[in-house]
């Protein structure tokens, strides 16, 4: 089959077809557009067909291609981690805005997953000392590989929240923890259902991880240091309440590009 036949009979939308073709052929969009007569080899066609079948069942495209762009950087992605979301870029923006001082700020990213937040901070704030944790060994292995890919030295620690960080403090702590409640209908969405439950579901209320992080963070913040967390778009008021209750000042919420309350924070 030729590229042009495949594009004409495509089973997915144009964008997804293009992403999968790029991955299968190892060609850029421009090269694909310039070669409509190119025949797909049998193995290429088979790989493409299997991608399409998996995509139709809802499997995220990032798990098929093994990649996702976040903060203008390409990250390796596996089914061991959440697929980076565009709204999480806000967490990076807010952290970068709070790491201009001191000269070499210590930054902690809790539950780093693919490492995308920690690595985006490290790339854009080279003088920062960035530490990232995850409870999952598979996630940490992937995050380490992503740090190598982007040439940054991030310290990775296998830890359940702050458990392995006793006595350490940071100028900025960021986290995109699991914050979905058990049984939330969102979890049944085709693509979300392929993602690790451990990265999505916090417990019966959805606030369990946020509560633990916010209660324990003040002990790990340097003077004037910030805690910044992502949360569900209907969780902001309660998260601000938790931040105030933990004794943090300057409590704020920022909206994501969709206009939803997505990230909140406060400082000691
Ligand atoms: N925002 C994610 C979603 O849409 C949830 C991420 C999380 O729980 N940290 O599924």
mmCIF file of C-alpha atoms and ligand atoms in Angstrom:
data_model
loop_
_atom_site.group_PDB
_atom_site.id
_atom_site.type_symbol
_atom_site.label_atom_id
_atom_site.label_comp_id
_atom_site.label_asym_id
_atom_site.label_seq_id
_atom_site.Cartn_x
_atom_site.Cartn_y
_atom_site.Cartn_z
ATOM 1 C CA UNK A 1 0.000 0.000 0.000
ATOM 2 C CA UNK A 2 1.215 3.541 -0.818
ATOM 3 C CA UNK A 3 1.245 6.420 1.646
ATOM 4 C CA UNK A 4 -1.464 8.195 -0.317
ATOM 5 C CA UNK A 5 -3.768 5.156 -0.270
ATOM 6 C CA UNK A 6 -3.268 4.802 3.437
ATOM 7 C CA UNK A 7 -4.052 8.486 4.016
ATOM 8 C CA UNK A 8 -7.188 8.204 1.897
ATOM 9 C CA UNK A 9 -8.495 5.163 3.773
ATOM 10 C CA UNK A 10 -7.362 6.198 7.204
ATOM 11 C CA UNK A 11 -9.265 4.840 10.213
ATOM 12 C CA UNK A 12 -8.169 7.590 12.610
ATOM 13 C CA UNK A 13 -8.294 11.367 12.341
ATOM 14 C CA UNK A 14 -5.682 13.139 10.235
ATOM 15 C CA UNK A 15 -3.477 14.218 13.145
ATOM 16 C CA UNK A 16 -3.298 10.807 14.783
ATOM 17 C CA UNK A 17 -2.683 9.148 11.416
ATOM 18 C CA UNK A 18 0.237 11.482 10.858
ATOM 19 C CA UNK A 19 1.723 10.833 14.322
ATOM 20 C CA UNK A 20 1.553 7.065 13.834
ATOM 21 C CA UNK A 21 2.945 7.230 10.304
ATOM 22 C CA UNK A 22 5.863 9.332 11.519
ATOM 23 C CA UNK A 23 6.622 6.718 14.164
ATOM 24 C CA UNK A 24 6.324 3.761 11.778
ATOM 25 C CA UNK A 25 8.254 5.274 8.866
ATOM 26 C CA UNK A 26 10.765 7.316 10.855
ATOM 27 C CA UNK A 27 9.969 10.236 8.554
ATOM 28 C CA UNK A 28 9.021 13.860 9.214
ATOM 29 C CA UNK A 29 5.658 15.307 8.143
ATOM 30 C CA UNK A 30 7.396 17.088 5.270
ATOM 31 C CA UNK A 31 9.026 13.876 4.062
ATOM 32 C CA UNK A 32 5.713 12.040 4.263
ATOM 33 C CA UNK A 33 3.923 14.798 2.352
ATOM 34 C CA UNK A 34 6.628 14.711 -0.329
ATOM 35 C CA UNK A 35 6.418 10.931 -0.869
ATOM 36 C CA UNK A 36 2.770 10.018 -1.569
ATOM 37 C CA UNK A 37 3.839 7.157 -3.869
ATOM 38 C CA UNK A 38 6.131 5.498 -1.329
ATOM 39 C CA UNK A 39 5.073 1.915 -0.699
ATOM 40 C CA UNK A 40 4.889 0.702 2.864
ATOM 41 C CA UNK A 41 6.864 -2.490 3.402
ATOM 42 C CA UNK A 42 5.058 -5.503 4.873
ATOM 43 C CA UNK A 43 6.570 -4.983 8.354
ATOM 44 C CA UNK A 44 5.719 -1.253 8.234
ATOM 45 C CA UNK A 45 2.162 -1.989 7.251
ATOM 46 C CA UNK A 46 1.839 -4.582 9.964
ATOM 47 C CA UNK A 47 3.219 -2.236 12.632
ATOM 48 C CA UNK A 48 0.954 0.561 11.443
ATOM 49 C CA UNK A 49 -2.073 -1.761 11.471
ATOM 50 C CA UNK A 50 -1.339 -2.899 14.996
ATOM 51 C CA UNK A 51 -0.969 0.724 16.171
ATOM 52 C CA UNK A 52 -4.333 1.591 14.606
ATOM 53 C CA UNK A 53 -6.072 -1.378 16.213
ATOM 54 C CA UNK A 54 -4.639 -0.508 19.629
ATOM 55 C CA UNK A 55 -5.534 3.164 19.201
ATOM 56 C CA UNK A 56 -9.129 2.249 18.325
ATOM 57 C CA UNK A 57 -9.479 0.495 21.676
ATOM 58 C CA UNK A 58 -8.468 3.796 23.297
ATOM 59 C CA UNK A 59 -4.812 3.173 24.106
ATOM 60 C CA UNK A 60 -3.053 6.565 24.374
ATOM 61 C CA UNK A 61 -0.990 7.470 21.330
ATOM 62 C CA UNK A 62 1.994 8.199 23.595
ATOM 63 C CA UNK A 63 2.056 4.524 24.647
ATOM 64 C CA UNK A 64 2.102 3.447 20.996
ATOM 65 C CA UNK A 65 4.849 5.783 19.818
ATOM 66 C CA UNK A 66 6.655 5.731 23.186
ATOM 67 C CA UNK A 67 6.937 9.510 23.199
ATOM 68 C CA UNK A 68 5.142 12.696 24.199
ATOM 69 C CA UNK A 69 6.141 16.330 23.980
ATOM 70 C CA UNK A 70 5.916 18.393 27.157
ATOM 71 C CA UNK A 71 7.257 21.898 27.676
ATOM 72 C CA UNK A 72 8.779 21.721 24.156
ATOM 73 C CA UNK A 73 10.843 18.671 25.135
ATOM 74 C CA UNK A 74 10.233 15.114 23.926
ATOM 75 C CA UNK A 75 9.956 12.524 26.700
ATOM 76 C CA UNK A 76 10.077 8.763 26.482
ATOM 77 C CA UNK A 77 6.760 7.394 27.791
ATOM 78 C CA UNK A 78 5.673 3.909 28.833
ATOM 79 C CA UNK A 79 2.489 2.503 30.327
ATOM 80 C CA UNK A 80 4.202 2.671 33.756
ATOM 81 C CA UNK A 81 3.553 6.432 33.878
ATOM 82 C CA UNK A 82 0.831 8.966 33.273
ATOM 83 C CA UNK A 83 0.933 10.576 29.829
ATOM 84 C CA UNK A 84 2.113 14.182 30.408
ATOM 85 C CA UNK A 85 -0.806 16.625 30.095
ATOM 86 C CA UNK A 86 -0.537 20.104 28.595
ATOM 87 C CA UNK A 87 -2.160 21.653 31.684
ATOM 88 C CA UNK A 88 0.729 20.392 33.829
ATOM 89 C CA UNK A 89 3.033 22.832 32.013
ATOM 90 C CA UNK A 90 1.508 25.451 34.326
ATOM 91 C CA UNK A 91 3.202 23.711 37.260
ATOM 92 C CA UNK A 92 6.563 24.168 35.520
ATOM 93 C CA UNK A 93 5.846 27.841 34.717
ATOM 94 C CA UNK A 94 4.968 28.576 38.336
ATOM 95 C CA UNK A 95 8.017 26.722 39.667
ATOM 96 C CA UNK A 96 10.368 28.501 37.262
ATOM 97 C CA UNK A 97 8.945 31.864 38.314
ATOM 98 C CA UNK A 98 9.843 31.019 41.932
ATOM 99 C CA UNK A 99 13.367 29.734 41.352
ATOM 100 C CA UNK A 100 15.038 32.930 40.134
ATOM 101 C CA UNK A 101 16.530 33.265 43.597
ATOM 102 C CA UNK A 102 18.597 31.973 45.347
ATOM 103 C CA UNK A 103 21.517 31.378 43.002
ATOM 104 C CA UNK A 104 21.241 27.561 43.143
ATOM 105 C CA UNK A 105 17.731 26.738 44.322
ATOM 106 C CA UNK A 106 16.942 23.247 45.571
ATOM 107 C CA UNK A 107 13.810 21.948 43.840
ATOM 108 C CA UNK A 108 11.852 18.790 44.650
ATOM 109 C CA UNK A 109 9.329 17.083 42.335
ATOM 110 C CA UNK A 110 7.231 14.468 44.141
ATOM 111 C CA UNK A 111 5.832 11.509 42.169
ATOM 112 C CA UNK A 112 7.742 12.491 39.066
ATOM 113 C CA UNK A 113 6.437 9.713 36.762
ATOM 114 C CA UNK A 114 8.151 10.208 33.391
ATOM 115 C CA UNK A 115 10.219 12.962 35.030
ATOM 116 C CA UNK A 116 8.726 15.575 32.720
ATOM 117 C CA UNK A 117 8.187 18.279 35.372
ATOM 118 C CA UNK A 118 11.550 17.834 37.115
ATOM 119 C CA UNK A 119 13.444 17.665 33.825
ATOM 120 C CA UNK A 120 11.646 20.667 32.289
ATOM 121 C CA UNK A 121 12.642 22.659 35.385
ATOM 122 C CA UNK A 122 16.239 21.406 35.244
ATOM 123 C CA UNK A 123 16.562 22.238 31.534
ATOM 124 C CA UNK A 124 15.174 25.748 31.984
ATOM 125 C CA UNK A 125 16.908 26.541 35.277
ATOM 126 C CA UNK A 126 20.348 24.941 34.827
ATOM 127 C CA UNK A 127 21.694 26.265 38.108
ATOM 128 C CA UNK A 128 18.898 24.568 40.121
ATOM 129 C CA UNK A 129 19.607 21.353 42.039
ATOM 130 C CA UNK A 130 16.624 19.189 41.182
ATOM 131 C CA UNK A 131 15.527 16.106 43.119
ATOM 132 C CA UNK A 132 12.651 13.881 41.988
ATOM 133 C CA UNK A 133 10.916 11.008 43.733
ATOM 134 C CA UNK A 134 8.571 8.247 42.777
ATOM 135 C CA UNK A 135 7.312 5.145 44.553
ATOM 136 C CA UNK A 136 7.526 3.165 41.295
ATOM 137 C CA UNK A 137 10.876 1.695 40.235
ATOM 138 C CA UNK A 138 9.673 1.469 36.623
ATOM 139 C CA UNK A 139 8.770 5.158 36.608
ATOM 140 C CA UNK A 140 12.158 6.118 38.074
ATOM 141 C CA UNK A 141 14.025 4.071 35.464
ATOM 142 C CA UNK A 142 12.125 5.872 32.714
ATOM 143 C CA UNK A 143 12.638 9.284 34.362
ATOM 144 C CA UNK A 144 16.377 8.607 34.646
ATOM 145 C CA UNK A 145 16.537 7.771 30.933
ATOM 146 C CA UNK A 146 14.642 10.979 30.142
ATOM 147 C CA UNK A 147 17.111 13.025 32.204
ATOM 148 C CA UNK A 148 19.991 11.486 30.234
ATOM 149 C CA UNK A 149 18.142 12.204 26.989
ATOM 150 C CA UNK A 150 17.976 15.890 27.941
ATOM 151 C CA UNK A 151 21.457 16.067 29.437
ATOM 152 C CA UNK A 152 20.427 17.159 32.928
ATOM 153 C CA UNK A 153 21.608 15.842 36.273
ATOM 154 C CA UNK A 154 18.505 15.222 38.353
ATOM 155 C CA UNK A 155 18.787 13.312 41.636
ATOM 156 C CA UNK A 156 16.221 10.487 41.640
ATOM 157 C CA UNK A 157 15.059 8.935 44.902
ATOM 158 C CA UNK A 158 12.669 6.030 45.282
ATOM 159 C CA UNK A 159 10.373 7.311 47.985
ATOM 160 C CA UNK A 160 6.800 7.324 49.121
ATOM 161 C CA UNK A 161 6.296 11.097 49.322
ATOM 162 C CA UNK A 162 8.796 12.484 51.858
ATOM 163 C CA UNK A 163 9.676 9.154 53.513
ATOM 164 C CA UNK A 164 13.261 9.000 52.230
ATOM 165 C CA UNK A 165 13.886 12.739 52.484
ATOM 166 C CA UNK A 166 14.162 13.119 56.253
ATOM 167 C CA UNK A 167 16.017 16.266 57.251
ATOM 168 C CA UNK A 168 16.166 17.695 53.720
ATOM 169 C CA UNK A 169 14.655 20.994 52.646
ATOM 170 C CA UNK A 170 13.958 22.684 49.351
ATOM 171 C CA UNK A 171 13.232 26.155 47.988
ATOM 172 C CA UNK A 172 10.430 24.889 45.771
ATOM 173 C CA UNK A 173 8.449 21.654 46.069
ATOM 174 C CA UNK A 174 6.165 20.715 43.168
ATOM 175 C CA UNK A 175 3.830 17.756 42.772
ATOM 176 C CA UNK A 176 1.274 16.442 40.335
ATOM 177 C CA UNK A 177 0.008 13.676 42.625
ATOM 178 C CA UNK A 178 -2.864 11.287 42.056
ATOM 179 C CA UNK A 179 -5.988 13.337 42.783
ATOM 180 C CA UNK A 180 -8.885 11.447 41.244
ATOM 181 C CA UNK A 181 -11.444 9.793 43.561
ATOM 182 C CA UNK A 182 -12.059 6.053 43.349
ATOM 183 C CA UNK A 183 -14.979 5.377 41.042
ATOM 184 C CA UNK A 184 -14.816 8.777 39.323
ATOM 185 C CA UNK A 185 -16.391 8.369 35.859
ATOM 186 C CA UNK A 186 -13.325 10.102 34.371
ATOM 187 C CA UNK A 187 -11.390 6.858 34.984
ATOM 188 C CA UNK A 188 -13.598 4.984 32.535
ATOM 189 C CA UNK A 189 -12.587 7.230 29.632
ATOM 190 C CA UNK A 190 -10.948 5.090 26.986
ATOM 191 C CA UNK A 191 -7.459 6.618 27.140
ATOM 192 C CA UNK A 192 -7.406 7.156 30.923
ATOM 193 C CA UNK A 193 -8.351 3.514 31.503
ATOM 194 C CA UNK A 194 -4.950 2.494 30.071
ATOM 195 C CA UNK A 195 -3.001 4.681 32.495
ATOM 196 C CA UNK A 196 -1.652 3.430 35.846
ATOM 197 C CA UNK A 197 -4.302 3.671 38.555
ATOM 198 C CA UNK A 198 -1.530 4.392 41.048
ATOM 199 C CA UNK A 199 -0.787 7.649 39.201
ATOM 200 C CA UNK A 200 -4.414 8.747 39.050
ATOM 201 C CA UNK A 201 -6.415 7.533 42.031
ATOM 202 C CA UNK A 202 -5.690 8.957 45.485
ATOM 203 C CA UNK A 203 -8.379 7.092 47.424
ATOM 204 C CA UNK A 204 -12.075 7.371 48.224
ATOM 205 C CA UNK A 205 -12.112 11.198 48.300
ATOM 206 C CA UNK A 206 -9.381 12.078 45.791
ATOM 207 C CA UNK A 207 -7.706 14.363 48.369
ATOM 208 C CA UNK A 208 -5.667 11.702 50.195
ATOM 209 C CA UNK A 209 -2.299 12.379 48.512
ATOM 210 C CA UNK A 210 -2.766 16.153 48.458
ATOM 211 C CA UNK A 211 -3.538 16.063 52.194
ATOM 212 C CA UNK A 212 -0.405 14.076 52.980
ATOM 213 C CA UNK A 213 1.850 16.242 50.835
ATOM 214 C CA UNK A 214 0.491 19.536 52.126
ATOM 215 C CA UNK A 215 0.627 18.471 55.776
ATOM 216 C CA UNK A 216 4.228 17.297 55.525
ATOM 217 C CA UNK A 217 5.720 19.845 53.086
ATOM 218 C CA UNK A 218 6.316 22.730 55.555
ATOM 219 C CA UNK A 219 8.984 20.650 57.350
ATOM 220 C CA UNK A 220 10.828 20.297 54.033
ATOM 221 C CA UNK A 221 10.654 23.912 52.851
ATOM 222 C CA UNK A 222 13.545 26.330 53.270
ATOM 223 C CA UNK A 223 12.689 29.799 54.632
ATOM 224 C CA UNK A 224 10.352 31.497 52.141
ATOM 225 C CA UNK A 225 10.109 28.282 50.100
ATOM 226 C CA UNK A 226 7.058 27.431 47.993
ATOM 227 C CA UNK A 227 4.870 24.351 47.729
ATOM 228 C CA UNK A 228 3.009 24.180 44.393
ATOM 229 C CA UNK A 229 0.560 21.355 43.604
ATOM 230 C CA UNK A 230 -1.643 20.376 40.695
ATOM 231 C CA UNK A 231 -5.200 19.284 41.526
ATOM 232 C CA UNK A 232 -8.586 18.608 39.974
ATOM 233 C CA UNK A 233 -10.467 21.587 38.581
ATOM 234 C CA UNK A 234 -13.122 21.311 41.325
ATOM 235 C CA UNK A 235 -10.631 20.867 44.179
ATOM 236 C CA UNK A 236 -9.079 24.347 44.409
ATOM 237 C CA UNK A 237 -11.054 25.742 47.352
ATOM 238 C CA UNK A 238 -10.409 22.715 49.532
ATOM 239 C CA UNK A 239 -6.712 22.628 48.541
ATOM 240 C CA UNK A 240 -6.335 26.307 49.453
ATOM 241 C CA UNK A 241 -7.941 25.450 52.794
ATOM 242 C CA UNK A 242 -5.393 22.662 53.338
ATOM 243 C CA UNK A 243 -2.521 25.008 52.462
ATOM 244 C CA UNK A 244 -3.725 27.624 54.964
ATOM 245 C CA UNK A 245 -4.291 24.929 57.582
ATOM 246 C CA UNK A 246 -0.679 23.767 57.095
ATOM 247 C CA UNK A 247 0.445 27.291 57.995
ATOM 248 C CA UNK A 248 1.423 28.421 54.501
ATOM 249 C CA UNK A 249 1.182 32.077 53.444
ATOM 250 C CA UNK A 250 0.573 33.740 50.083
ATOM 251 C CA UNK A 251 -1.855 30.976 49.141
ATOM 252 C CA UNK A 252 -2.918 31.202 45.474
ATOM 253 C CA UNK A 253 -4.645 29.269 42.698
ATOM 254 C CA UNK A 254 -3.851 29.617 38.989
ATOM 255 C CA UNK A 255 -6.047 28.605 36.084
ATOM 256 C CA UNK A 256 -4.806 26.424 33.224
ATOM 257 C CA UNK A 257 -5.154 27.226 29.520
ATOM 258 C CA UNK A 258 -8.689 25.845 29.570
ATOM 259 C CA UNK A 259 -9.537 28.414 32.272
ATOM 260 C CA UNK A 260 -9.861 25.751 34.979
ATOM 261 C CA UNK A 261 -8.455 26.124 38.502
ATOM 262 C CA UNK A 262 -5.579 23.675 38.202
ATOM 263 C CA UNK A 263 -2.594 24.560 40.398
ATOM 264 C CA UNK A 264 -2.419 26.003 43.922
ATOM 265 C CA UNK A 265 0.434 26.894 46.190
ATOM 266 C CA UNK A 266 1.702 28.688 49.254
ATOM 267 C CA UNK A 267 4.981 29.496 51.010
ATOM 268 C CA UNK A 268 6.379 29.115 54.478
HETATM 269 N N1 LIG B 1 -5.311 15.369 35.105
HETATM 270 C C1 LIG B 1 -5.260 13.938 35.105
HETATM 271 C C2 LIG B 1 -6.407 13.373 34.306
HETATM 272 O O1 LIG B 1 -6.950 14.058 33.518
HETATM 273 C C3 LIG B 1 -5.220 13.411 36.500
HETATM 274 C C4 LIG B 1 -3.802 13.477 36.931
HETATM 275 C C5 LIG B 1 -3.585 13.179 38.332
HETATM 276 O O2 LIG B 1 -4.345 12.514 39.040
HETATM 277 N N2 LIG B 1 -2.524 13.691 38.789
HETATM 278 O O3 LIG B 1 -6.708 12.204 34.352
#
